[in-house]
PDB file of N, CA and C in Angstrom:
ATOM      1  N   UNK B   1     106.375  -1.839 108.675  1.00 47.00           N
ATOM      2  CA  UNK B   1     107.777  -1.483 108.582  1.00 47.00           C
ATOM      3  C   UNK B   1     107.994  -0.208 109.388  1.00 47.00           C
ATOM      4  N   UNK B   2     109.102  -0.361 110.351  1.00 49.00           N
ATOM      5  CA  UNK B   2     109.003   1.054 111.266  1.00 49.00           C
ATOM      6  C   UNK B   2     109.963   2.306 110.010  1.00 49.00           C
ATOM      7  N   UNK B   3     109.786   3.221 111.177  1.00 47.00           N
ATOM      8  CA  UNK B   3     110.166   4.247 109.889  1.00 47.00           C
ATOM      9  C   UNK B   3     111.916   4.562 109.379  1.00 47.00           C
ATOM     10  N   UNK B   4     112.713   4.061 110.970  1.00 49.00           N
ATOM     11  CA  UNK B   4     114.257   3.678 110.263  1.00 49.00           C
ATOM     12  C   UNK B   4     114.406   2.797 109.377  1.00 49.00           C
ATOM     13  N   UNK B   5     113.115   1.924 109.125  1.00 48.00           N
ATOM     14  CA  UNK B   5     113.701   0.962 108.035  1.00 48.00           C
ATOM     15  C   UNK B   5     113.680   0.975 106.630  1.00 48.00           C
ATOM     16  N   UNK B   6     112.218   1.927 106.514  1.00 48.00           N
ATOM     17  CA  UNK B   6     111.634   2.772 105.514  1.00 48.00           C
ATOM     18  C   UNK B   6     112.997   3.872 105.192  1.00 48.00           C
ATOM     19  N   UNK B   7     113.353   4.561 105.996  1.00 47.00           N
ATOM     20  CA  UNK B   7     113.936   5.585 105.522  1.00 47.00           C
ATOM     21  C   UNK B   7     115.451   4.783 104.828  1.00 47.00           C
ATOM     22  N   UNK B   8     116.114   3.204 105.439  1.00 51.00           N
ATOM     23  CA  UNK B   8     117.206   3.223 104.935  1.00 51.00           C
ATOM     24  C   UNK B   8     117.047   2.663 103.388  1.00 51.00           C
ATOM     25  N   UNK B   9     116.102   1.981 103.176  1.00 61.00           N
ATOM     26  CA  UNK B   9     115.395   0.996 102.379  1.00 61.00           C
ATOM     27  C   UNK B   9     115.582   2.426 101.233  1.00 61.00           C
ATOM     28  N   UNK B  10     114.975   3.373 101.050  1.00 86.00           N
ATOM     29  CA  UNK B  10     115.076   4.461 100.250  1.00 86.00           C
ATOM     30  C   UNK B  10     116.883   5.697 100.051  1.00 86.00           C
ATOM     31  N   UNK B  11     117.000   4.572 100.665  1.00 93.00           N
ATOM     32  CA  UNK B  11     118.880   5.354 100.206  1.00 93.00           C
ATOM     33  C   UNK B  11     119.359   4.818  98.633  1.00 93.00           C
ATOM     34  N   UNK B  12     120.474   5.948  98.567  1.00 94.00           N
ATOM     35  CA  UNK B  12     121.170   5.447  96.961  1.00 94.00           C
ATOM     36  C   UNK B  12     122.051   3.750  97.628  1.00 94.00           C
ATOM     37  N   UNK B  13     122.097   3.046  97.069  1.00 94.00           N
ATOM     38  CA  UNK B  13     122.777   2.016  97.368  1.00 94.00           C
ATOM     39  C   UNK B  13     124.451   2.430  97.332  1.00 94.00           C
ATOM     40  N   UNK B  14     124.516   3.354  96.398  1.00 94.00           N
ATOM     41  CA  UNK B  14     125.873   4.127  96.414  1.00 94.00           C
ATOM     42  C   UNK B  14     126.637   4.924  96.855  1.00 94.00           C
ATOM     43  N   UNK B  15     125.891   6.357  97.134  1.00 94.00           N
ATOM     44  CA  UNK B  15     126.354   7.020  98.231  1.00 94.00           C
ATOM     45  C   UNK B  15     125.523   7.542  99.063  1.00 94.00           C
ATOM     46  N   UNK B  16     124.536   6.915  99.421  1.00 93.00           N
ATOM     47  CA  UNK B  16     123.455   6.757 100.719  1.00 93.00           C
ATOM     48  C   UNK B  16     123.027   8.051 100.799  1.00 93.00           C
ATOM     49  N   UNK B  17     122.512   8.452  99.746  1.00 93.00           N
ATOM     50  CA  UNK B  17     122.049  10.304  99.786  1.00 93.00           C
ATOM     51  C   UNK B  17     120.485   9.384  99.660  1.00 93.00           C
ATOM     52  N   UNK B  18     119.170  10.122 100.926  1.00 93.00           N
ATOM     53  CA  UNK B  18     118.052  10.078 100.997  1.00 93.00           C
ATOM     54  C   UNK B  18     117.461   9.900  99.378  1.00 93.00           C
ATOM     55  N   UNK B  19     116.617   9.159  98.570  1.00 90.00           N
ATOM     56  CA  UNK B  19     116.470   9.272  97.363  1.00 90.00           C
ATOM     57  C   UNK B  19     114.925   9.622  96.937  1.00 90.00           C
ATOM     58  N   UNK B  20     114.186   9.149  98.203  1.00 80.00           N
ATOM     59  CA  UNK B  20     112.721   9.651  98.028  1.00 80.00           C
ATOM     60  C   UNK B  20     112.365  11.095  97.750  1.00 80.00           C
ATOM     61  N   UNK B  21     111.837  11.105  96.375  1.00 73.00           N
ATOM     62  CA  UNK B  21     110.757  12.258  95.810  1.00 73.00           C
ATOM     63  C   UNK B  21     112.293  12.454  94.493  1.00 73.00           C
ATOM     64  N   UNK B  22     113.335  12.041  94.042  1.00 73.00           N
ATOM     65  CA  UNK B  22     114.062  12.548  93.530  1.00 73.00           C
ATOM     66  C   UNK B  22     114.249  11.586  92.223  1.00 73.00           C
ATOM     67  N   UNK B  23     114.218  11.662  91.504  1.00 85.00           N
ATOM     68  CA  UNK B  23     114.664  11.095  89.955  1.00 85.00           C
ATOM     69  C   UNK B  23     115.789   9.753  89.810  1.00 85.00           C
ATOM     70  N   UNK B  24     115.097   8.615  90.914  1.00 90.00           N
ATOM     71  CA  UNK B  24     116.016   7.765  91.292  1.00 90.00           C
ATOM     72  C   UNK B  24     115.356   6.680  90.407  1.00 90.00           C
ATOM     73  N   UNK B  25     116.305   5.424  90.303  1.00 91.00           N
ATOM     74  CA  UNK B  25     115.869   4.396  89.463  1.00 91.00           C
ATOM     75  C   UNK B  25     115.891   3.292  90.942  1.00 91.00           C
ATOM     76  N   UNK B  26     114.410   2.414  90.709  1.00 93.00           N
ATOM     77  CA  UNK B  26     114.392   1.419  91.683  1.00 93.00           C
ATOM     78  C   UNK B  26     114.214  -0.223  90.808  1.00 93.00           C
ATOM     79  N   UNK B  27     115.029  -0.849  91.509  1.00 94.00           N
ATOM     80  CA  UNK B  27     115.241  -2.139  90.637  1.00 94.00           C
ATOM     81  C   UNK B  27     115.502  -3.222  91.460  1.00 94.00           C
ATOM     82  N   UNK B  28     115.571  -4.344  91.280  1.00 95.00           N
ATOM     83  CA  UNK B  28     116.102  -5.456  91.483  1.00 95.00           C
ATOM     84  C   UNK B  28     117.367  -6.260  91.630  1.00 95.00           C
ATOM     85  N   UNK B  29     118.031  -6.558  92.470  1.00 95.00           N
ATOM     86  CA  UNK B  29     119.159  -7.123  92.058  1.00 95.00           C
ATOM     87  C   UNK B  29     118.764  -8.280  90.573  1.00 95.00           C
ATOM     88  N   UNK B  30     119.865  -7.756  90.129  1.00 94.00           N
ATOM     89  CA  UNK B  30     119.585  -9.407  89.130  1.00 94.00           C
ATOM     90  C   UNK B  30     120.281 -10.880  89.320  1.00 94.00           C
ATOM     91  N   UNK B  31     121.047 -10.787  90.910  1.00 95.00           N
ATOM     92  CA  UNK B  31     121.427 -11.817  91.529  1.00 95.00           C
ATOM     93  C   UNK B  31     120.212 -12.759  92.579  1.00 95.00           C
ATOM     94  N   UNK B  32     119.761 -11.661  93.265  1.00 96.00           N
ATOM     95  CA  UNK B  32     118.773 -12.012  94.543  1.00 96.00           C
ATOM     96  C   UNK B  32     117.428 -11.588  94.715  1.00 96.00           C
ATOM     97  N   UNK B  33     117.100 -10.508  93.407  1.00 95.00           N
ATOM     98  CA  UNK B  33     116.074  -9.907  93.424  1.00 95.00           C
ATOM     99  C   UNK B  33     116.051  -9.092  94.928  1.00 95.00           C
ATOM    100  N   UNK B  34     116.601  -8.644  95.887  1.00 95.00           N
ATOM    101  CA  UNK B  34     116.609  -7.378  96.696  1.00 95.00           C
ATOM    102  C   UNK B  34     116.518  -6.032  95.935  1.00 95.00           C
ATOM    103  N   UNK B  35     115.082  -5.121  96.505  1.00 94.00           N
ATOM    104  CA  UNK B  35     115.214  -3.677  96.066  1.00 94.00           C
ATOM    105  C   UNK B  35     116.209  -2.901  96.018  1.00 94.00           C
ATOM    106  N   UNK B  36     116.905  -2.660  95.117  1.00 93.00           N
ATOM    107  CA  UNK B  36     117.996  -1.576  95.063  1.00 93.00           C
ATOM    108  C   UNK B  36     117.275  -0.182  94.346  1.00 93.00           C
ATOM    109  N   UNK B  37     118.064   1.006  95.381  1.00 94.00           N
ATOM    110  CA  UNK B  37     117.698   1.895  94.885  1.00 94.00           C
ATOM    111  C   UNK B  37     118.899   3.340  94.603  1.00 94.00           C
ATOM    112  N   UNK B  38     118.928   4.010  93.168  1.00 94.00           N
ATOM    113  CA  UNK B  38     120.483   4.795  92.758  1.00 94.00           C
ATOM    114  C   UNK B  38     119.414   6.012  92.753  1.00 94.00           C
ATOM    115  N   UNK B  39     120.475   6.901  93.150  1.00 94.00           N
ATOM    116  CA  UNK B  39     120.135   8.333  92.788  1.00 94.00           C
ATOM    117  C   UNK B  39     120.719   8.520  91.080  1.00 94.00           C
ATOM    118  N   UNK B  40     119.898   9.953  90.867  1.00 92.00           N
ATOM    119  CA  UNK B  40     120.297   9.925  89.281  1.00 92.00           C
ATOM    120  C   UNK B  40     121.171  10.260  88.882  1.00 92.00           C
ATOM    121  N   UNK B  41     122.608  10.824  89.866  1.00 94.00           N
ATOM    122  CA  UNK B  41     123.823  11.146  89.523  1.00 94.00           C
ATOM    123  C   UNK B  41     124.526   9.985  89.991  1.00 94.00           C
ATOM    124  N   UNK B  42     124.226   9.093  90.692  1.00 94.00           N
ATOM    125  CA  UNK B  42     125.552   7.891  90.461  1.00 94.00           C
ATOM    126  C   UNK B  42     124.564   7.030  89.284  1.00 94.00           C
ATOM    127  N   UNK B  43     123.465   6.966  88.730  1.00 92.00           N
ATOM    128  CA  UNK B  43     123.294   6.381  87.786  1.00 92.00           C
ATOM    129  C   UNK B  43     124.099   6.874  86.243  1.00 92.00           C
ATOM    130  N   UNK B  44     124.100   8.408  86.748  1.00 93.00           N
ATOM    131  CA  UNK B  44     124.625   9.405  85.478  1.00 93.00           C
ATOM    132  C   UNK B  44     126.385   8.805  85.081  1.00 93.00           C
ATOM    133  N   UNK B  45     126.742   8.475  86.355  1.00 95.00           N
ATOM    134  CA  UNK B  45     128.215   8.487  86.758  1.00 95.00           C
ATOM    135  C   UNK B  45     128.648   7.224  86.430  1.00 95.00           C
ATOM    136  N   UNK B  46     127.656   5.871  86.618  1.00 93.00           N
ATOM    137  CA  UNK B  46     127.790   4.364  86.286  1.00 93.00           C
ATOM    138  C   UNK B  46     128.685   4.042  88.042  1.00 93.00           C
ATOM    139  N   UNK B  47     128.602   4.921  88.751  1.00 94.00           N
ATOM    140  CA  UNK B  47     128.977   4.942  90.293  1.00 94.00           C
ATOM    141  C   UNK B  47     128.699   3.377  90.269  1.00 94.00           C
ATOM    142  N   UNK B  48     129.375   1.864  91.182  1.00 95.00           N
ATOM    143  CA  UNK B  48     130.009   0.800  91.148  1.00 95.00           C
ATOM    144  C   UNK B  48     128.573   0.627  91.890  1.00 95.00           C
ATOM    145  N   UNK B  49     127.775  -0.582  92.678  1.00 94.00           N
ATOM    146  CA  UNK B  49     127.184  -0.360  93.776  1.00 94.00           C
ATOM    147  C   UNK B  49     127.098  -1.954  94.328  1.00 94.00           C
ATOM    148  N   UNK B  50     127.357  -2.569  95.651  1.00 95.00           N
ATOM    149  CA  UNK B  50     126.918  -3.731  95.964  1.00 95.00           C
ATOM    150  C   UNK B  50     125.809  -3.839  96.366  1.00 95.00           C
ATOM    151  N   UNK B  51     125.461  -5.410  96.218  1.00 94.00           N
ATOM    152  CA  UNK B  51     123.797  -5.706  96.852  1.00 94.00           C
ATOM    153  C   UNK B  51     124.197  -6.167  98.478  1.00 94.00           C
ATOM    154  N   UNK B  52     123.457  -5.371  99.162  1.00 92.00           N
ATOM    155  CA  UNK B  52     123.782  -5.775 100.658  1.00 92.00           C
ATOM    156  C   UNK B  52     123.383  -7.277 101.195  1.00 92.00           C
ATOM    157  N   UNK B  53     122.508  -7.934 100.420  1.00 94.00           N
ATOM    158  CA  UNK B  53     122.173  -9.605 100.625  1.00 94.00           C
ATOM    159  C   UNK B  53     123.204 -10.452  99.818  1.00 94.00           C
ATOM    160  N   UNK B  54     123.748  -9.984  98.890  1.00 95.00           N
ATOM    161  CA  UNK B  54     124.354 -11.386  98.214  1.00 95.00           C
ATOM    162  C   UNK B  54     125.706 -11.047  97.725  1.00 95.00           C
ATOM    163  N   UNK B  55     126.011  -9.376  97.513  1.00 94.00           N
ATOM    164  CA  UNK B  55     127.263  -8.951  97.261  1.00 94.00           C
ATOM    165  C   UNK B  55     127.619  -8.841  95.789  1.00 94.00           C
ATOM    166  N   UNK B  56     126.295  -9.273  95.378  1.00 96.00           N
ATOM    167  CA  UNK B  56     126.584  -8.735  94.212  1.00 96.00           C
ATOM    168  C   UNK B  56     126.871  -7.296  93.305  1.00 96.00           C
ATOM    169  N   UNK B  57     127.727  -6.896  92.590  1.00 95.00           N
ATOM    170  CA  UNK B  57     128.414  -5.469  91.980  1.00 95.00           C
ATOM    171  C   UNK B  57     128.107  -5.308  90.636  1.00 95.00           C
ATOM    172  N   UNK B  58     127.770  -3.969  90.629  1.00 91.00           N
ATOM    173  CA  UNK B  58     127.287  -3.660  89.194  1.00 91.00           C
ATOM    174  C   UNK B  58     127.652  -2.297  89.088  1.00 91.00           C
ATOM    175  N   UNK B  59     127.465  -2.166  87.590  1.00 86.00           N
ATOM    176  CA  UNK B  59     127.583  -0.400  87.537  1.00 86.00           C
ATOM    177  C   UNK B  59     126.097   0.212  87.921  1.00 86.00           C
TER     178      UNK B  59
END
């Protein structure tokens, strides 16, 4: 995996703040199973987020 892909792959799915080394939750869609990954203030916030493969929305 080159390293732009690595680095986007590790964004908040929400407001795309870098999330590596920080108190983020990494999960699954529960539509498509794609890695999603929230920082811990839009998790704090219930911040909205789509899955970029299937469009699926969650808090």
């Amino acid at each position: 995996m080159s390293g732009l892909q690595e680095q986007t792959r590790n964004q908040c799915i929400s407001c795309g703040i870098n999330v590596a080394g920080s108190n983020a939750a990494q999960f699954d869609c529960p539509e498509c199973g794609h890695q999603v990954y929230r920082c811990a203030k839009c998790r704090k916030q219930s911040n909205l987020y789509q899955c970029p493969d299937c469009g699926f929305t969650g808090p």
